[in-house]
Short mmCIF file of C-alpha atoms in Angstrom, two decimals:
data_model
loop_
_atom_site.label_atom_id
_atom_site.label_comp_id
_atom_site.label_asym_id
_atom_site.label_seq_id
_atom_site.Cartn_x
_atom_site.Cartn_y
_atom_site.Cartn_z
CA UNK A 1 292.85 15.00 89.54
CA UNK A 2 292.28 16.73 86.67
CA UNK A 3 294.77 16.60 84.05
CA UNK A 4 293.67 17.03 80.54
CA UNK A 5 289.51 17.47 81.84
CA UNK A 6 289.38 21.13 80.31
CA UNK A 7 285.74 21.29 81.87
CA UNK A 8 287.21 21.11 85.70
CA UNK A 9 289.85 23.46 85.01
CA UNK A 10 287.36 25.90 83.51
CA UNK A 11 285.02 25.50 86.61
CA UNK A 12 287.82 25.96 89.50
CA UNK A 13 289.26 29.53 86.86
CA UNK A 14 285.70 30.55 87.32
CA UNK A 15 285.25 30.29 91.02
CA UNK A 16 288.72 31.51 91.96
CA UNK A 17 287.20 35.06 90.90
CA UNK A 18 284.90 34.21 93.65
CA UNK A 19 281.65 32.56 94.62
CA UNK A 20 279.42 31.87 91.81
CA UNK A 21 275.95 29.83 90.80
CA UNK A 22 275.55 27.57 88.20
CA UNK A 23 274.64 29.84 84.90
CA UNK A 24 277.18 32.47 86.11
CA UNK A 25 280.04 29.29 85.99
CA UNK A 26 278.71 27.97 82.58
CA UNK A 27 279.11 31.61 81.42
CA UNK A 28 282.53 32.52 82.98
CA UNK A 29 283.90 29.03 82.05
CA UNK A 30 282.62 29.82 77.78
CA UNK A 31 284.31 33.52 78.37
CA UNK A 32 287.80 31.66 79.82
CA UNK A 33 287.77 29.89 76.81
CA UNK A 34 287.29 32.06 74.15
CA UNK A 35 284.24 30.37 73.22
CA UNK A 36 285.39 27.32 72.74
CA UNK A 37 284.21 25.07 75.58
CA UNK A 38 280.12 25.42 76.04
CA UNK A 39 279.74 23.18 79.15
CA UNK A 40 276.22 21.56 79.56
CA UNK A 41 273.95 21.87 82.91
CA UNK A 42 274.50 18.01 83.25
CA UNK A 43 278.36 18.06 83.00
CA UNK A 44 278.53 21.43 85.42
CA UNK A 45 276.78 19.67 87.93
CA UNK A 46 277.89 16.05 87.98
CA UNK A 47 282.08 18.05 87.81
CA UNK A 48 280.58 20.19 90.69
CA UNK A 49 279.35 17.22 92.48
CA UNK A 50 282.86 15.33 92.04
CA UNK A 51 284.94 18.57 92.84
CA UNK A 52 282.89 18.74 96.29
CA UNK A 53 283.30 15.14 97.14
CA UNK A 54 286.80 15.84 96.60
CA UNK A 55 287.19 18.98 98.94
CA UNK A 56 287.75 21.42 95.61
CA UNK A 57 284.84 23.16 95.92
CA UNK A 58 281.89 23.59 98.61
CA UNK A 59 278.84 25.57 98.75
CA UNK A 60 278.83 29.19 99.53
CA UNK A 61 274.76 30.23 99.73
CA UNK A 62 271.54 29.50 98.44
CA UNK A 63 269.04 32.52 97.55
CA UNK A 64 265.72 32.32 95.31
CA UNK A 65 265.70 34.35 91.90
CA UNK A 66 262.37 34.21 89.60
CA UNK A 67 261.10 31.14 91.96
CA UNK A 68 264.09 29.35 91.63
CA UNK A 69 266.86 27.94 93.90
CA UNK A 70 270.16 29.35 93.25
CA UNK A 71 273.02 27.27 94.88
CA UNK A 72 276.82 29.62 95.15
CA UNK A 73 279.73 27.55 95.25
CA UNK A 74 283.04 28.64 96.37
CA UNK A 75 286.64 27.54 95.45
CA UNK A 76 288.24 26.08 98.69
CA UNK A 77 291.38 26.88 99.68
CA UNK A 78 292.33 23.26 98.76
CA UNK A 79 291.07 23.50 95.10
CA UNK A 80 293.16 26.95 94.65
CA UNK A 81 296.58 25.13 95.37
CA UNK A 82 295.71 22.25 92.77
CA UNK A 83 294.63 25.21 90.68
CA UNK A 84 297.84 27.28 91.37
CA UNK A 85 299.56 23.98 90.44
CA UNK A 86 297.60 23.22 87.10
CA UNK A 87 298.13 26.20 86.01
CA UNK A 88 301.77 26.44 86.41
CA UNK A 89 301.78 22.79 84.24
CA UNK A 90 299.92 24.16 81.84
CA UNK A 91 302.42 27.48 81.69
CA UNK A 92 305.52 25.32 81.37
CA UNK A 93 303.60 22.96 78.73
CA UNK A 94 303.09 26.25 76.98
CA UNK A 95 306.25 27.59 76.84
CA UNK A 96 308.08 24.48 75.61
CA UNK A 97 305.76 24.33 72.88
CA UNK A 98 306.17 27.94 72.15
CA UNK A 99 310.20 27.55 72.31
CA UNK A 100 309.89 24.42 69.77
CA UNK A 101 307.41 26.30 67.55
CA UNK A 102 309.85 29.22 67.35
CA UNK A 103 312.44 26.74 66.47
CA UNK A 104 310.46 25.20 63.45
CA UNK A 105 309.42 28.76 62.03
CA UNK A 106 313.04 29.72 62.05
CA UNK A 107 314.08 27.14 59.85
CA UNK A 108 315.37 24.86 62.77
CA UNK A 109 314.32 21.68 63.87
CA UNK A 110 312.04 21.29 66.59
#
């Protein structure tokens, strides 16, 4: 579902910590990255939107703060597994290209 869409595996790392709102994911997902992903209100909600319609995430609670709606969302127990799973491709990814970089820097061929 996701391979390769560094914005939905930022989102599901976020909520596996546990239930969070909007700004909270946008803030967790820029710390997970080392600063390097920034996601926009726009593309957190329309990923949110597609993770829901695909049983990855749902909605925890709503609450007001300053006059405002605050929706939670929750990582389902569905979305964990596909995370557990991405993750694990991304670990083995990872260590091939670590075992090939050590290769090169040794004077070998990669």
């Amino acid at each position: 579902l996701f391979r390769s869409q560094e914005p939905t595996f930022l989102i599901l790392t976020a909520l596996a910590a546990g239930p969070q709102h909007g700004y909270g994911i946008m803030t967790d997902a820029e710390q997970i990255s080392g600063g390097t992903t920034r996601l926009q209100t726009g593309t957190l909600y329309m990923a949110l939107d597609r993770l829901r319609s695909a049983g990855l995430v749902e909605p925890d609670r709503e609450e007001v703060a300053d006059g405002r709606l605050r929706r939670y969302y929750r990582l389902t127990d569905e979305g964990a597994t596909l995370l557990a799973a991405e993750t694990e491709r991304r670990r083995a990814s990872a260590a091939v290209a670590a075992q090939r970089l050590s290769v090169r820097l040794a004077g070998g061929t990669a």
